[in-house]
Amino acid sequence: MDYKKQIAQSIVKALDGKLEEQSVYEKIEVPKTVNLGDYAFPTFILAKTLHKAPQMIAKDLVDQINQTNYEKVEAAGPYVNFFLDKSTFSDEVLQTVLTQNSHYGDATVGNNGKVPIDMSSPNIAKPISMGHLRSTVIGNSLANLLTKTGYRPVKINHLGDWGTQFGKLIEAYKLWGSEEEVKADPINKLLEYYVRFHKEDKDHPELDDEARKWFKKLEDGDDEAIQLWQWFRSVSLQSFKRIYDKLGITFDSYKGEAFYNDKMDEVVQILEDKKLLKESQGAEIVDLDKYNLNPALIKKTDGATLYITRDLAAAIYRKRTYDFVQSLYVVGAEQINHFKQLKAVLKEMGFDWSDDIHHIPFGLITLNGKKLSTRSGRVVLLDKVLDDAIDLAKQQIQSKNPDLKNADQVAHEVGVGAVIFHDLKNERMNSFDFDLNEVVRFEGETGPYVQYTRARAESILRKADHKVAVADLKLSDPNVWETLKFLQAFPETVLRAVREYEPSIIAKYALHLAKSFNQYYANSKVLVKDDQLNSRLALVQSVSIVLEIALNLLGVQAPSEM
Ligand code: ARG
């Protein structure tokens, strides 16, 4: 139910059509406090046309408006304040939530359009970083939000599985590596060889020549080089998948950088045909002066192609394969320039769909205020973070609810959910510090708090043992008003989160809804047997439904007991 529309219509009618419904609609505000009503219309815009002071206009409007649909309509200074009829409102909202159930908030704005999402995309033979975690969980939540609003997302893990570093890795492995070591602990061992290579090549520059040779062999399809590369790739992928399994996140495609090896010639050809390539100090570049950007480096002096050339090939491939309506890249803010260049070059190539490409940047996760970096040894191993979070959740569950039946499963859902929620409640672009104890708390602005509130709603329903009748769901208790308003605002909140590519909007919403429901529950008796019992249980059930949808949109599970 669009109450703003109803109000806009009341106003237009009272004004005898002096204003258009749309322009009235756009002016309607939501007052800061509830004692100023649920919606307010500022009358300033009418002062010129009506040659009257806004205060007067407000008073006159109140007299003209048909008030039957409202609890009351009041003039307050230059504003007309509308108070919705609470029982009609509660009946409408609760019936909608209960009948639509898990589909509450579904929308069709996406028109089934496909949206590839480039997400996670870690680099082979290196540990997944906290940055990759952010990309993974933001991308996953955006995919859920897009599905809910009628798009068809395609989750693509654009693995960093090609580049000169593989020449170095092969050389390092040949010198110091062993098959058993790698098999036992792939990522850490491969990383160790790689780090050692970088230490030793300072005094032994000939190592670099060897690495270059290996990379050349790899590019030329040499058997041994290819076999080693494939092996590194597959053991890395296996350990990445362990983490994705823990997070409960899947991908539709693992086509990484290597997949585009044979697709870059075409890119270079188009650039040549369009006379966009220029030579600069032996390298081939595209000048992007008119976009106020640095030139894009398409080919290096030695002919090797670069990161952006691969991304050009990938963008074209995705357009051809999915005919997308939007193409998203969830990649850290440090690559903002790269994606600006990517879009600009595509534009220069004559691809207008370049405008449908959106980089979704995000801020850094710091540890005790410091930037994490593999080289400095300030690494946080994601696998360990998740395991520690699960352990912390288990401890809390043991002290709060020692008899819980499937405690291990719930501890997993709470621990992992806590890490995901913490990441998503922060606005994307904000950087934040990571403190595991803070993340897994059952109180405060945490995932477990929302999960706990939802489980509590479920336990109230179990205790009541009453099948809610979906009719006549009127509630007069003023304590319930805020919660009802949050429930009603969910569909528009989902749309805003998709529009802004901002899962934090959903996380914050879930926190607010949970908080308002807990306040209501602390101040009102739900389980008394009177004529509004059915309506109150309908409210409890609606809160449970909406909290579960919100958590799931974030990629967080909602256990019904914890
Ligand atoms: N592998 C890159 C990194 O770890 C991220 C790749 C992002 N996706 C892309 N299409 N460029 O920094």
XYZ file of C-alpha atoms and ligand atoms in Angstrom:
574
model
C 0.000 0.000 0.000
C 1.444 3.318 -1.072
C 0.324 5.725 1.650
C 2.214 8.606 0.114
C 0.135 8.194 -3.027
C -3.089 8.172 -1.027
C -2.017 11.390 0.698
C -0.937 13.043 -2.551
C -4.386 12.264 -3.951
C -6.140 13.734 -0.889
C -4.114 16.925 -1.297
C -4.685 17.265 -5.042
C -8.415 16.813 -4.512
C -8.516 19.440 -1.763
C -6.568 21.823 -4.027
C -8.982 21.343 -6.898
C -6.166 20.173 -9.124
C -3.964 23.276 -8.654
C -0.955 20.943 -8.430
C -0.065 17.730 -10.243
C -0.223 14.534 -8.188
C 3.384 13.668 -9.056
C 4.797 16.979 -7.852
C 2.825 16.746 -4.611
C 3.999 13.156 -4.172
C 7.627 14.191 -4.477
C 7.250 16.895 -1.818
C 5.740 14.658 0.864
C 8.126 14.131 3.755
C 8.428 11.769 6.675
C 8.569 13.878 9.878
C 11.466 13.406 12.286
C 9.253 12.470 15.241
C 6.022 10.468 15.405
C 4.117 13.212 17.228
C 4.304 15.200 13.975
C 2.450 12.437 12.197
C 3.464 9.773 9.701
C 3.748 12.039 6.674
C 3.928 15.772 6.199
C 3.293 18.105 3.285
C 5.196 21.421 3.228
C 3.001 24.170 1.790
C 5.785 26.595 0.744
C 5.521 25.518 -2.886
C 1.950 26.864 -2.993
C 2.689 30.313 -1.555
C 3.390 31.941 -4.944
C 0.403 30.492 -6.805
C -2.060 31.115 -3.991
C -0.633 34.483 -2.837
C -0.968 33.367 0.766
C 1.343 32.680 3.679
C 2.268 28.975 3.985
C 0.801 28.854 7.529
C -2.562 30.013 6.175
C -2.405 27.558 3.308
C -1.770 24.717 5.741
C -4.801 25.686 7.860
C -7.057 26.000 4.814
C -5.864 22.689 3.398
C -6.703 20.885 6.621
C -10.270 22.208 6.337
C -10.558 21.050 2.720
C -9.084 17.566 3.098
C -11.429 14.638 3.499
C -10.235 13.176 6.783
C -12.189 9.923 6.837
C -9.189 7.797 5.892
C -6.930 9.226 8.578
C -6.684 9.193 12.324
C -6.285 12.962 11.997
C -4.873 15.671 9.750
C -3.330 18.727 11.442
C -1.717 22.000 10.481
C 1.585 22.709 12.213
C 3.109 25.956 11.009
C 3.684 25.677 7.263
C 3.143 21.902 7.313
C 0.111 19.663 7.006
C 0.714 16.572 9.114
C -1.034 13.307 8.337
C -1.662 10.675 10.996
C -2.590 7.332 9.465
C -5.412 5.284 10.885
C -3.577 2.755 13.022
C -5.958 -0.175 12.887
C -6.411 -0.004 9.118
C -2.666 0.319 8.731
C -1.854 -2.662 10.942
C -4.487 -4.792 9.246
C -3.151 -3.965 5.784
C 0.522 -4.388 6.613
C 0.194 -7.636 8.542
C -2.133 -9.230 5.993
C 0.299 -8.354 3.232
C 3.301 -9.805 5.047
C 1.522 -12.983 6.092
C 0.007 -13.750 2.697
C 3.150 -12.934 0.718
C 5.365 -14.643 3.278
C 8.909 -15.161 1.948
C 7.898 -13.225 -1.198
C 7.201 -10.056 0.775
C 9.332 -7.330 -0.818
C 9.653 -9.118 -4.170
C 9.696 -6.745 -7.118
C 9.790 -6.951 -10.896
C 11.885 -3.875 -11.730
C 14.612 -6.154 -13.094
C 12.433 -7.443 -15.945
C 14.488 -10.659 -15.960
C 17.538 -8.744 -17.158
C 20.854 -10.519 -16.679
C 23.485 -8.963 -14.431
C 26.936 -10.550 -14.316
C 28.653 -9.802 -11.014
C 32.442 -10.017 -10.965
C 33.063 -10.930 -7.335
C 35.592 -12.503 -4.949
C 38.202 -13.053 -7.708
C 41.211 -14.011 -5.551
C 44.638 -14.721 -6.989
C 45.846 -18.280 -7.400
C 48.592 -19.470 -5.044
C 47.889 -16.724 -2.515
C 45.605 -16.737 0.504
C 42.172 -15.155 0.152
C 42.423 -11.779 1.852
C 39.871 -9.871 3.914
C 39.446 -7.684 0.821
C 38.416 -10.727 -1.173
C 36.035 -11.622 1.657
C 34.387 -8.221 1.312
C 34.044 -8.654 -2.423
C 32.582 -12.139 -1.903
C 29.933 -11.233 0.649
C 28.961 -7.894 -0.927
C 28.697 -9.556 -4.337
C 26.648 -12.421 -2.940
C 24.243 -10.100 -1.171
C 23.851 -7.952 -4.296
C 23.054 -11.134 -6.222
C 20.330 -11.982 -3.668
C 18.927 -8.460 -3.824
C 18.918 -8.505 -7.620
C 17.118 -11.849 -7.690
C 14.502 -10.519 -5.275
C 13.817 -7.554 -7.522
C 13.456 -9.526 -10.737
C 16.958 -9.529 -12.217
C 18.968 -12.614 -13.098
C 22.434 -12.263 -11.570
C 25.388 -14.354 -12.763
C 28.079 -14.722 -10.112
C 31.489 -14.772 -11.743
C 34.725 -15.561 -9.942
C 37.302 -13.855 -12.155
C 40.264 -15.764 -10.722
C 43.683 -14.146 -10.956
C 45.146 -17.209 -12.635
C 47.507 -15.732 -15.217
C 50.463 -13.386 -15.328
C 54.229 -13.167 -15.070
C 54.044 -14.200 -11.398
C 53.395 -17.760 -12.564
C 56.791 -17.795 -14.250
C 58.312 -16.867 -10.906
C 56.277 -19.446 -9.062
C 57.293 -22.223 -11.426
C 60.963 -21.273 -11.148
C 60.696 -21.111 -7.350
C 58.943 -24.465 -7.219
C 61.575 -26.065 -9.468
C 64.310 -24.748 -7.182
C 62.905 -25.311 -3.706
C 59.533 -26.988 -3.940
C 58.299 -30.479 -3.243
C 55.119 -32.160 -4.348
C 54.336 -33.567 -0.881
C 54.701 -30.157 0.759
C 52.353 -28.517 -1.691
C 49.818 -31.313 -1.391
C 49.801 -31.017 2.397
C 49.312 -27.252 2.577
C 48.978 -25.802 -0.934
C 48.376 -22.106 -0.447
C 50.881 -21.572 2.329
C 53.633 -23.523 0.596
C 53.138 -21.834 -2.763
C 53.126 -18.472 -1.023
C 56.318 -19.401 0.815
C 58.115 -20.266 -2.454
C 56.920 -17.055 -4.027
C 58.048 -14.905 -1.103
C 61.425 -16.656 -1.100
C 61.778 -15.949 -4.815
C 61.330 -12.248 -4.157
C 63.932 -12.296 -1.409
C 66.547 -14.151 -3.404
C 66.120 -12.405 -6.739
C 67.520 -9.215 -5.202
C 70.995 -10.756 -5.129
C 70.423 -13.145 -8.026
C 68.912 -11.223 -10.909
C 69.425 -14.271 -13.114
C 66.397 -15.766 -11.324
C 64.233 -13.200 -13.053
C 65.503 -14.286 -16.442
C 64.592 -17.870 -15.612
C 61.135 -16.809 -14.444
C 60.610 -14.884 -17.674
C 61.568 -17.971 -19.634
C 59.050 -20.057 -17.724
C 56.292 -17.577 -18.320
C 57.131 -17.513 -22.014
C 56.924 -21.330 -22.030
C 53.571 -21.125 -20.294
C 52.291 -18.726 -22.924
C 53.597 -20.965 -25.691
C 51.787 -23.973 -24.219
C 54.840 -25.940 -23.078
C 53.658 -29.213 -21.489
C 55.549 -29.038 -18.226
C 54.740 -25.382 -17.644
C 51.048 -25.918 -18.362
C 50.883 -28.958 -16.110
C 52.421 -27.140 -13.160
C 50.194 -24.140 -13.695
C 47.073 -26.326 -13.823
C 48.132 -28.080 -10.688
C 48.736 -24.820 -8.796
C 45.375 -23.599 -10.007
C 43.445 -26.655 -8.967
C 44.943 -27.023 -5.484
C 44.383 -23.303 -4.880
C 40.802 -23.541 -6.052
C 40.191 -26.475 -3.733
C 41.224 -24.489 -0.721
C 39.243 -21.441 -1.859
C 36.211 -23.667 -2.194
C 36.551 -24.796 1.403
C 36.064 -21.180 2.445
C 33.185 -20.591 0.026
C 31.507 -23.718 1.415
C 31.818 -22.390 4.930
C 30.309 -19.103 3.830
C 27.567 -20.942 1.936
C 28.397 -19.062 -1.260
C 28.443 -20.548 -4.774
C 29.466 -19.201 -8.179
C 28.010 -19.609 -11.633
C 31.383 -19.276 -13.337
C 35.060 -19.603 -12.462
C 36.324 -18.165 -15.742
C 39.433 -16.344 -14.655
C 42.046 -14.226 -16.382
C 43.558 -17.182 -18.252
C 40.273 -17.834 -20.026
C 40.798 -14.630 -22.002
C 44.258 -15.532 -23.345
C 42.930 -16.250 -26.831
C 40.408 -13.422 -26.749
C 42.757 -10.459 -26.525
C 43.934 -10.409 -30.138
C 40.468 -9.343 -31.145
C 40.572 -6.496 -28.637
C 43.896 -5.278 -29.987
C 42.548 -5.641 -33.543
C 39.492 -3.473 -32.840
C 41.690 -0.872 -31.166
C 43.977 -0.878 -34.194
C 41.091 -0.650 -36.671
C 39.677 2.293 -34.798
C 43.122 3.890 -34.750
C 43.042 4.102 -30.987
C 46.434 2.544 -30.292
C 49.417 4.791 -29.905
C 53.019 3.959 -29.341
C 54.623 5.325 -26.249
C 58.129 4.298 -25.211
C 57.771 1.011 -27.015
C 54.422 0.155 -25.395
C 50.966 0.400 -26.945
C 48.556 2.726 -25.168
C 45.114 4.262 -25.558
C 45.128 7.951 -24.831
C 42.374 8.925 -22.380
C 43.185 12.597 -22.012
C 39.679 13.708 -22.851
C 38.377 11.626 -19.915
C 40.978 13.187 -17.638
C 42.487 9.751 -17.118
C 45.956 8.330 -17.524
C 46.530 6.388 -20.724
C 45.490 2.724 -20.663
C 48.466 0.433 -21.181
C 47.297 -2.231 -23.634
C 50.547 -3.972 -24.572
C 53.898 -3.924 -22.850
C 57.227 -3.458 -24.594
C 57.786 -7.212 -24.716
C 54.366 -7.716 -26.285
C 52.796 -9.190 -23.128
C 49.238 -8.023 -22.587
C 48.063 -6.462 -19.377
C 45.355 -6.617 -16.756
C 43.153 -4.076 -18.531
C 43.445 -5.838 -21.889
C 42.081 -8.976 -20.261
C 39.292 -7.000 -18.661
C 38.398 -5.513 -22.042
C 38.157 -9.020 -23.487
C 36.137 -10.174 -20.462
C 33.702 -7.259 -20.703
C 33.060 -7.961 -24.395
C 32.731 -11.686 -23.715
C 30.173 -11.037 -20.980
C 28.132 -8.732 -23.183
C 28.046 -11.368 -25.917
C 27.346 -14.262 -23.567
C 24.740 -12.694 -21.289
C 23.488 -9.655 -23.183
C 23.488 -7.995 -19.762
C 21.405 -5.028 -18.659
C 24.106 -4.152 -16.128
C 27.548 -5.578 -15.498
C 28.933 -5.208 -11.976
C 32.470 -5.429 -10.602
C 32.732 -5.725 -6.839
C 36.366 -4.761 -6.414
C 38.179 -2.633 -3.808
C 38.305 1.147 -4.062
C 42.008 1.016 -4.930
C 40.948 -0.056 -8.433
C 38.588 2.864 -9.106
C 40.913 4.241 -11.754
C 41.273 0.905 -13.487
C 37.512 0.610 -13.963
C 37.221 4.212 -15.128
C 39.830 3.427 -17.753
C 38.066 0.201 -18.693
C 34.775 2.006 -19.285
C 36.451 4.816 -21.179
C 38.322 2.482 -23.552
C 35.120 0.502 -24.246
C 33.367 3.765 -24.982
C 36.126 4.760 -27.396
C 35.773 1.373 -29.064
C 32.174 2.303 -29.806
C 30.474 0.071 -27.228
C 27.656 2.154 -25.797
C 26.871 -0.542 -23.257
C 29.982 0.676 -21.480
C 27.511 2.873 -19.546
C 25.920 -0.267 -18.071
C 29.190 -1.268 -16.435
C 29.349 -0.327 -12.772
C 32.313 -0.652 -10.509
C 31.088 -1.310 -6.948
C 34.065 -0.235 -4.838
C 34.500 -0.802 -1.108
C 36.827 0.318 1.702
C 39.572 -1.502 3.547
C 39.390 -3.804 6.519
C 42.108 -2.929 8.986
C 43.458 -4.932 11.891
C 44.116 -2.854 14.995
C 44.053 0.203 12.784
C 46.668 -1.146 10.368
C 46.301 -2.121 6.765
C 46.608 -5.849 6.173
C 49.240 -6.972 3.748
C 50.622 -10.326 2.719
C 54.161 -9.032 2.423
C 54.303 -7.432 5.876
C 52.990 -10.642 7.418
C 49.864 -8.877 8.738
C 47.638 -11.496 7.209
C 44.347 -12.680 8.552
C 43.614 -16.148 7.329
C 39.986 -16.234 6.506
C 39.578 -19.910 7.181
C 40.842 -19.320 10.698
C 38.673 -16.256 11.240
C 35.595 -18.287 10.359
C 36.604 -21.180 12.605
C 37.312 -18.823 15.512
C 33.952 -17.123 14.991
C 32.196 -20.503 15.067
C 34.012 -21.377 18.309
C 33.020 -18.099 19.932
C 29.414 -18.646 18.888
C 29.525 -22.148 20.332
C 30.748 -20.826 23.705
C 27.919 -18.303 23.872
C 25.306 -20.860 22.901
C 26.612 -23.254 25.541
C 26.206 -20.666 28.274
C 22.829 -19.325 27.066
C 21.106 -22.461 25.881
C 23.031 -25.578 26.973
C 20.253 -27.961 25.866
C 20.003 -26.710 22.293
C 19.701 -29.758 20.070
C 21.611 -29.051 16.858
C 24.094 -26.775 18.619
C 26.958 -27.342 16.151
C 24.877 -26.422 13.155
C 23.534 -23.324 14.917
C 27.041 -22.311 16.044
C 28.132 -22.490 12.415
C 25.206 -20.354 11.257
C 25.767 -17.816 14.021
C 29.569 -17.621 13.781
C 29.743 -17.345 10.012
C 26.646 -15.148 9.941
C 28.303 -12.796 12.425
C 31.350 -12.296 10.184
C 29.193 -11.707 7.094
C 26.801 -9.368 8.889
C 29.611 -7.314 10.368
C 31.084 -6.826 6.936
C 27.766 -5.819 5.394
C 26.431 -3.503 8.092
C 29.186 -1.025 7.283
C 28.515 1.169 4.301
C 30.558 -0.241 1.466
C 32.952 2.648 1.115
C 33.713 2.906 4.835
C 36.837 1.215 6.074
C 36.494 -0.639 9.341
C 38.574 -2.389 11.931
C 38.121 -6.068 12.573
C 37.768 -7.325 16.143
C 36.348 -10.822 16.320
C 34.967 -10.531 19.868
C 33.011 -7.471 18.842
C 31.681 -9.249 15.757
C 30.238 -12.322 17.501
C 28.505 -10.550 20.415
C 24.852 -11.415 20.986
C 24.027 -7.824 21.929
C 24.635 -4.581 20.111
C 24.658 -4.032 16.388
C 25.561 -7.568 15.372
C 24.281 -10.383 13.222
C 23.735 -12.665 16.237
C 21.523 -9.964 17.783
C 19.248 -10.005 14.720
C 19.303 -13.807 14.558
C 18.536 -13.961 18.275
C 15.592 -11.601 17.935
C 14.178 -13.659 15.108
C 14.664 -16.921 17.083
C 12.907 -15.285 20.026
C 9.933 -14.416 17.799
C 9.824 -18.041 16.721
C 9.918 -19.212 20.313
C 7.008 -16.926 21.218
C 5.033 -18.489 18.373
C 5.923 -21.993 19.553
C 4.831 -21.131 23.073
C 1.556 -19.607 21.904
C 0.744 -22.695 19.856
C -1.931 -20.815 17.962
C -2.495 -20.783 14.223
C -2.690 -17.136 13.188
C -5.892 -16.296 11.321
C -5.120 -13.824 8.527
C -8.105 -11.529 8.973
C -8.995 -8.479 11.003
C -5.437 -7.855 12.230
C -6.106 -4.604 14.058
C -3.660 -3.432 16.704
C -4.310 -0.429 18.908
C -1.265 -0.607 21.215
C 0.785 2.567 20.533
C 3.987 0.636 21.396
C 3.631 -1.373 18.235
C 3.524 1.543 15.856
C 7.236 1.815 15.097
C 7.569 -1.900 14.377
C 4.563 -1.796 12.034
C 6.036 1.141 10.164
C 9.313 -0.713 9.708
C 7.468 -3.754 8.395
C 5.613 -1.585 5.910
C 8.856 0.075 4.739
C 10.590 -3.193 3.834
C 9.734 -3.348 0.089
C 10.923 0.220 -0.543
C 14.046 -0.517 1.517
C 14.889 -3.487 -0.711
C 14.500 -1.327 -3.806
C 16.741 1.367 -2.353
C 19.430 -1.184 -1.456
C 19.447 -2.485 -5.041
C 19.444 0.999 -6.536
C 22.412 2.038 -4.426
C 24.157 -1.360 -4.564
C 24.293 -1.088 -0.797
C 23.613 -4.211 1.320
C 24.273 -2.127 4.456
C 20.809 -0.616 3.942
C 19.320 -4.071 4.564
C 21.623 -4.810 7.510
C 20.749 -1.495 9.178
C 17.075 -2.080 8.469
C 17.247 -5.502 10.141
C 18.925 -3.969 13.207
C 16.245 -1.270 13.471
C 13.383 -3.701 13.041
C 14.876 -6.064 15.628
C 15.439 -3.240 18.085
C 11.941 -1.822 17.749
C 10.399 -5.273 18.121
C 12.442 -5.971 21.265
C 11.289 -2.661 22.713
C 7.693 -3.504 21.970
C 8.107 -6.943 23.499
C 9.701 -5.498 26.636
C 6.789 -3.090 27.156
C 3.723 -5.040 26.093
C 2.281 -8.402 27.014
C 1.934 -10.485 23.892
C 0.603 -13.776 25.172
C -2.468 -12.603 27.129
C -5.719 -14.131 25.964
C -7.766 -11.124 24.814
C -9.400 -10.133 21.533
C -6.116 -8.815 20.045
C -4.050 -11.947 20.738
C -4.383 -13.139 17.146
C -3.274 -9.728 15.847
C -0.277 -9.618 18.174
C 0.843 -13.063 17.108
C 0.383 -11.966 13.503
C 2.806 -9.160 14.299
C 5.310 -11.543 15.883
C 5.099 -13.833 12.892
C 5.475 -10.935 10.464
C 8.589 -9.737 12.273
C 10.026 -13.239 12.097
C 9.275 -13.490 8.367
C 10.803 -10.127 7.515
C 13.904 -10.626 9.678
C 14.480 -13.978 8.010
C 14.144 -12.458 4.527
C 16.502 -9.625 5.474
C 19.135 -11.986 6.903
C 18.903 -14.262 3.876
C 19.314 -11.293 1.536
C 22.614 -10.657 3.285
C 23.593 -14.298 2.887
C 23.098 -15.001 6.612
C 21.121 -17.964 7.949
C 18.262 -17.555 10.407
C 18.154 -20.446 12.899
C 14.748 -20.769 14.563
C 16.295 -21.642 17.899
C 19.584 -20.495 19.392
N 42.316 -10.622 -8.851
C 42.164 -9.222 -8.620
C 42.741 -8.848 -7.258
O 42.848 -9.687 -6.383
C 40.732 -8.777 -8.656
C 40.056 -8.976 -9.980
C 38.831 -8.156 -10.098
N 38.081 -8.373 -11.293
C 38.411 -7.889 -12.501
N 37.666 -8.206 -13.529
N 39.429 -7.070 -12.674
O 43.060 -7.685 -7.040
